[in-house]
Amino acid sequence: MTLAQERAATRAGITAARTNTLRRDLNSLETQRRQIRELVTLERKGLRPATKGRGTWDPNKPTFGGGGGGVDSPLTEPVDESGVPLREYHPSMTITSSDGLFTMELEPIKKLTMVDHSGRSIDFIYADPEPAPEPEP
């Protein structure tokens, strides 16, 4: 046996020993053995014949009032005789820019009323915004 063959045999032996040890060490880290389960077989698409649905729909029955009908788009905002939107506002507040050069008075919207396509009224009610604290001079 030549020196090269001897080294190759040694390398093969060490590799086999390390592989065995590595596999054993990795398996020892598992606290609970994996359970091998069988996959559920799914029925093929199109094998089941068509069936009649179970739900019944009555077009004369209204869907709102607990029926889960939801909002009927589009939403529109109604206006009064003069063309002004019907809105309610929080008390006006003055906002000052961060550099103090500009001030602006505005009325935050309190309640916005919209009407859906079915004629039902939907109210959007907004919280009263807290004004930012006045900067100290």
PDB file of C-alpha atoms in Angstrom:
ATOM      1  CA  MET A   1       0.000   0.000   0.000  1.00  0.00           C
ATOM      2  CA  THR A   2       1.385   3.352  -0.990  1.00  0.00           C
ATOM      3  CA  LEU A   3       1.348   6.455   1.128  1.00  0.00           C
ATOM      4  CA  ALA A   4      -1.368   8.053  -1.070  1.00  0.00           C
ATOM      5  CA  GLN A   5      -3.598   4.975  -0.725  1.00  0.00           C
ATOM      6  CA  GLU A   6      -3.044   4.918   3.021  1.00  0.00           C
ATOM      7  CA  ARG A   7      -4.013   8.581   3.337  1.00  0.00           C
ATOM      8  CA  ALA A   8      -7.100   8.062   1.147  1.00  0.00           C
ATOM      9  CA  ALA A   9      -8.179   5.133   3.338  1.00  0.00           C
ATOM     10  CA  THR A  10      -7.627   7.206   6.483  1.00  0.00           C
ATOM     11  CA  ARG A  11      -9.605  10.089   5.032  1.00  0.00           C
ATOM     12  CA  ALA A  12     -12.448   7.759   4.066  1.00  0.00           C
ATOM     13  CA  GLY A  13     -12.503   6.264   7.556  1.00  0.00           C
ATOM     14  CA  ILE A  14     -12.526   9.654   9.279  1.00  0.00           C
ATOM     15  CA  THR A  15     -15.258  10.932   6.939  1.00  0.00           C
ATOM     16  CA  ALA A  16     -17.407   7.860   7.627  1.00  0.00           C
ATOM     17  CA  ALA A  17     -16.907   8.239  11.385  1.00  0.00           C
ATOM     18  CA  ARG A  18     -17.718  11.956  11.331  1.00  0.00           C
ATOM     19  CA  THR A  19     -20.802  11.426   9.172  1.00  0.00           C
ATOM     20  CA  ASN A  20     -22.078   8.789  11.560  1.00  0.00           C
ATOM     21  CA  THR A  21     -21.341  10.990  14.567  1.00  0.00           C
ATOM     22  CA  LEU A  22     -22.907  14.061  12.968  1.00  0.00           C
ATOM     23  CA  ARG A  23     -26.077  12.157  12.141  1.00  0.00           C
ATOM     24  CA  ARG A  24     -26.247  10.714  15.669  1.00  0.00           C
ATOM     25  CA  ASP A  25     -25.564  14.143  17.248  1.00  0.00           C
ATOM     26  CA  LEU A  26     -28.258  15.848  15.175  1.00  0.00           C
ATOM     27  CA  ASN A  27     -30.782  13.145  16.019  1.00  0.00           C
ATOM     28  CA  SER A  28     -29.973  13.482  19.722  1.00  0.00           C
ATOM     29  CA  LEU A  29     -30.983  17.163  19.615  1.00  0.00           C
ATOM     30  CA  GLU A  30     -34.578  16.244  18.830  1.00  0.00           C
ATOM     31  CA  THR A  31     -36.593  16.105  22.036  1.00  0.00           C
ATOM     32  CA  GLN A  32     -39.576  14.453  20.445  1.00  0.00           C
ATOM     33  CA  ARG A  33     -39.458  12.168  17.474  1.00  0.00           C
ATOM     34  CA  ARG A  34     -41.305  13.317  14.392  1.00  0.00           C
ATOM     35  CA  GLN A  35     -44.455  11.419  13.689  1.00  0.00           C
ATOM     36  CA  ILE A  36     -44.794  10.332  10.109  1.00  0.00           C
ATOM     37  CA  ARG A  37     -48.313  11.046   8.961  1.00  0.00           C
ATOM     38  CA  GLU A  38     -50.017  10.147   5.766  1.00  0.00           C
ATOM     39  CA  LEU A  39     -51.139  12.945   3.503  1.00  0.00           C
ATOM     40  CA  VAL A  40     -54.855  13.356   3.064  1.00  0.00           C
ATOM     41  CA  THR A  41     -55.909  12.410  -0.412  1.00  0.00           C
ATOM     42  CA  LEU A  42     -57.993  15.086  -2.076  1.00  0.00           C
ATOM     43  CA  GLU A  43     -60.714  14.201  -4.479  1.00  0.00           C
ATOM     44  CA  ARG A  44     -59.946  15.132  -8.029  1.00  0.00           C
ATOM     45  CA  LYS A  45     -61.496  18.229  -9.463  1.00  0.00           C
ATOM     46  CA  GLY A  46     -64.607  17.585 -11.512  1.00  0.00           C
ATOM     47  CA  LEU A  47     -65.358  14.136 -10.079  1.00  0.00           C
ATOM     48  CA  ARG A  48     -68.239  15.285  -7.892  1.00  0.00           C
ATOM     49  CA  PRO A  49     -71.485  15.871  -9.811  1.00  0.00           C
ATOM     50  CA  ALA A  50     -73.146  19.280  -9.687  1.00  0.00           C
ATOM     51  CA  THR A  51     -75.542  19.738  -6.772  1.00  0.00           C
ATOM     52  CA  LYS A  52     -78.277  22.218  -6.008  1.00  0.00           C
ATOM     53  CA  GLY A  53     -77.334  25.060  -3.669  1.00  0.00           C
ATOM     54  CA  ARG A  54     -78.687  25.176  -0.144  1.00  0.00           C
ATOM     55  CA  GLY A  55     -79.272  28.922   0.138  1.00  0.00           C
ATOM     56  CA  THR A  56     -82.488  30.614  -0.813  1.00  0.00           C
ATOM     57  CA  TRP A  57     -82.650  34.182  -2.041  1.00  0.00           C
ATOM     58  CA  ASP A  58     -85.781  36.253  -1.975  1.00  0.00           C
ATOM     59  CA  PRO A  59     -85.471  39.415  -4.098  1.00  0.00           C
ATOM     60  CA  ASN A  60     -88.465  40.949  -2.281  1.00  0.00           C
ATOM     61  CA  LYS A  61     -86.836  40.657   1.131  1.00  0.00           C
ATOM     62  CA  PRO A  62     -84.761  43.713   2.114  1.00  0.00           C
ATOM     63  CA  THR A  63     -81.132  42.962   2.904  1.00  0.00           C
ATOM     64  CA  PHE A  64     -80.563  45.756   5.410  1.00  0.00           C
ATOM     65  CA  GLY A  65     -81.425  45.707   9.109  1.00  0.00           C
ATOM     66  CA  GLY A  66     -79.467  42.660  10.213  1.00  0.00           C
ATOM     67  CA  GLY A  67     -79.432  40.891   6.888  1.00  0.00           C
ATOM     68  CA  GLY A  68     -75.796  41.722   6.247  1.00  0.00           C
ATOM     69  CA  GLY A  69     -76.500  43.808   3.160  1.00  0.00           C
ATOM     70  CA  GLY A  70     -73.832  46.428   3.800  1.00  0.00           C
ATOM     71  CA  VAL A  71     -73.475  49.763   2.069  1.00  0.00           C
ATOM     72  CA  ASP A  72     -74.819  50.120  -1.443  1.00  0.00           C
ATOM     73  CA  SER A  73     -72.290  52.156  -3.453  1.00  0.00           C
ATOM     74  CA  PRO A  74     -71.947  54.907  -4.524  1.00  0.00           C
ATOM     75  CA  LEU A  75     -72.089  57.177  -1.485  1.00  0.00           C
ATOM     76  CA  THR A  76     -73.178  60.754  -2.120  1.00  0.00           C
ATOM     77  CA  GLU A  77     -73.230  63.751   0.165  1.00  0.00           C
ATOM     78  CA  PRO A  78     -76.598  65.513   0.287  1.00  0.00           C
ATOM     79  CA  VAL A  79     -76.774  69.315   0.146  1.00  0.00           C
ATOM     80  CA  ASP A  80     -79.381  71.804   1.340  1.00  0.00           C
ATOM     81  CA  GLU A  81     -81.347  74.220  -0.885  1.00  0.00           C
ATOM     82  CA  SER A  82     -78.398  76.596  -1.235  1.00  0.00           C
ATOM     83  CA  GLY A  83     -75.970  73.807  -2.252  1.00  0.00           C
ATOM     84  CA  VAL A  84     -74.100  73.631   1.064  1.00  0.00           C
ATOM     85  CA  PRO A  85     -73.259  70.112   2.311  1.00  0.00           C
ATOM     86  CA  LEU A  86     -75.142  68.953   5.417  1.00  0.00           C
ATOM     87  CA  ARG A  87     -72.276  68.700   7.896  1.00  0.00           C
ATOM     88  CA  GLU A  88     -71.836  69.320  11.608  1.00  0.00           C
ATOM     89  CA  TYR A  89     -68.629  70.866  12.930  1.00  0.00           C
ATOM     90  CA  HIS A  90     -66.677  70.861  16.183  1.00  0.00           C
ATOM     91  CA  PRO A  91     -65.959  74.277  17.735  1.00  0.00           C
ATOM     92  CA  SER A  92     -63.466  76.253  15.685  1.00  0.00           C
ATOM     93  CA  MET A  93     -59.816  76.106  16.614  1.00  0.00           C
ATOM     94  CA  THR A  94     -56.793  78.183  15.752  1.00  0.00           C
ATOM     95  CA  ILE A  95     -53.705  76.466  14.453  1.00  0.00           C
ATOM     96  CA  THR A  96     -50.335  78.212  14.437  1.00  0.00           C
ATOM     97  CA  SER A  97     -47.447  77.167  12.194  1.00  0.00           C
ATOM     98  CA  SER A  98     -44.322  75.809  13.855  1.00  0.00           C
ATOM     99  CA  ASP A  99     -42.411  79.054  13.237  1.00  0.00           C
ATOM    100  CA  GLY A 100     -45.281  81.171  14.577  1.00  0.00           C
ATOM    101  CA  LEU A 101     -45.655  83.242  11.420  1.00  0.00           C
ATOM    102  CA  PHE A 102     -48.985  81.902  10.248  1.00  0.00           C
ATOM    103  CA  THR A 103     -52.221  81.206  12.061  1.00  0.00           C
ATOM    104  CA  MET A 104     -55.286  79.577  10.632  1.00  0.00           C
ATOM    105  CA  GLU A 105     -58.752  79.117  12.050  1.00  0.00           C
ATOM    106  CA  LEU A 106     -60.614  76.004  11.046  1.00  0.00           C
ATOM    107  CA  GLU A 107     -63.694  74.064  12.028  1.00  0.00           C
ATOM    108  CA  PRO A 108     -63.011  70.321  12.213  1.00  0.00           C
ATOM    109  CA  ILE A 109     -65.799  68.122  10.853  1.00  0.00           C
ATOM    110  CA  LYS A 110     -67.844  66.460  13.594  1.00  0.00           C
ATOM    111  CA  LYS A 111     -70.426  64.556  11.559  1.00  0.00           C
ATOM    112  CA  LEU A 112     -70.595  63.839   7.857  1.00  0.00           C
ATOM    113  CA  THR A 113     -73.811  62.334   6.500  1.00  0.00           C
ATOM    114  CA  MET A 114     -73.779  60.348   3.268  1.00  0.00           C
ATOM    115  CA  VAL A 115     -76.589  58.628   1.388  1.00  0.00           C
ATOM    116  CA  ASP A 116     -76.063  55.324  -0.403  1.00  0.00           C
ATOM    117  CA  HIS A 117     -77.668  54.182  -3.652  1.00  0.00           C
ATOM    118  CA  SER A 118     -80.613  52.615  -1.755  1.00  0.00           C
ATOM    119  CA  GLY A 119     -81.392  55.928  -0.050  1.00  0.00           C
ATOM    120  CA  ARG A 120     -80.132  54.880   3.394  1.00  0.00           C
ATOM    121  CA  SER A 121     -78.337  57.489   5.474  1.00  0.00           C
ATOM    122  CA  ILE A 122     -74.813  56.687   6.707  1.00  0.00           C
ATOM    123  CA  ASP A 123     -73.180  58.883   9.342  1.00  0.00           C
ATOM    124  CA  PHE A 124     -69.430  59.353   9.709  1.00  0.00           C
ATOM    125  CA  ILE A 125     -68.745  60.723  13.194  1.00  0.00           C
ATOM    126  CA  TYR A 126     -65.266  62.106  13.881  1.00  0.00           C
ATOM    127  CA  ALA A 127     -63.596  62.706  17.239  1.00  0.00           C
ATOM    128  CA  ASP A 128     -62.915  66.192  18.532  1.00  0.00           C
ATOM    129  CA  PRO A 129     -59.272  66.913  17.690  1.00  0.00           C
ATOM    130  CA  GLU A 130     -57.238  68.212  20.558  1.00  0.00           C
ATOM    131  CA  PRO A 131     -55.472  71.419  19.639  1.00  0.00           C
ATOM    132  CA  ALA A 132     -51.697  71.363  19.824  1.00  0.00           C
ATOM    133  CA  PRO A 133     -50.320  73.068  22.925  1.00  0.00           C
ATOM    134  CA  GLU A 134     -49.465  76.732  22.439  1.00  0.00           C
ATOM    135  CA  PRO A 135     -45.712  77.348  22.171  1.00  0.00           C
ATOM    136  CA  GLU A 136     -44.140  79.131  25.087  1.00  0.00           C
ATOM    137  CA  PRO A 137     -42.690  82.545  24.274  1.00  0.00           C
TER     138      PRO A 137
END
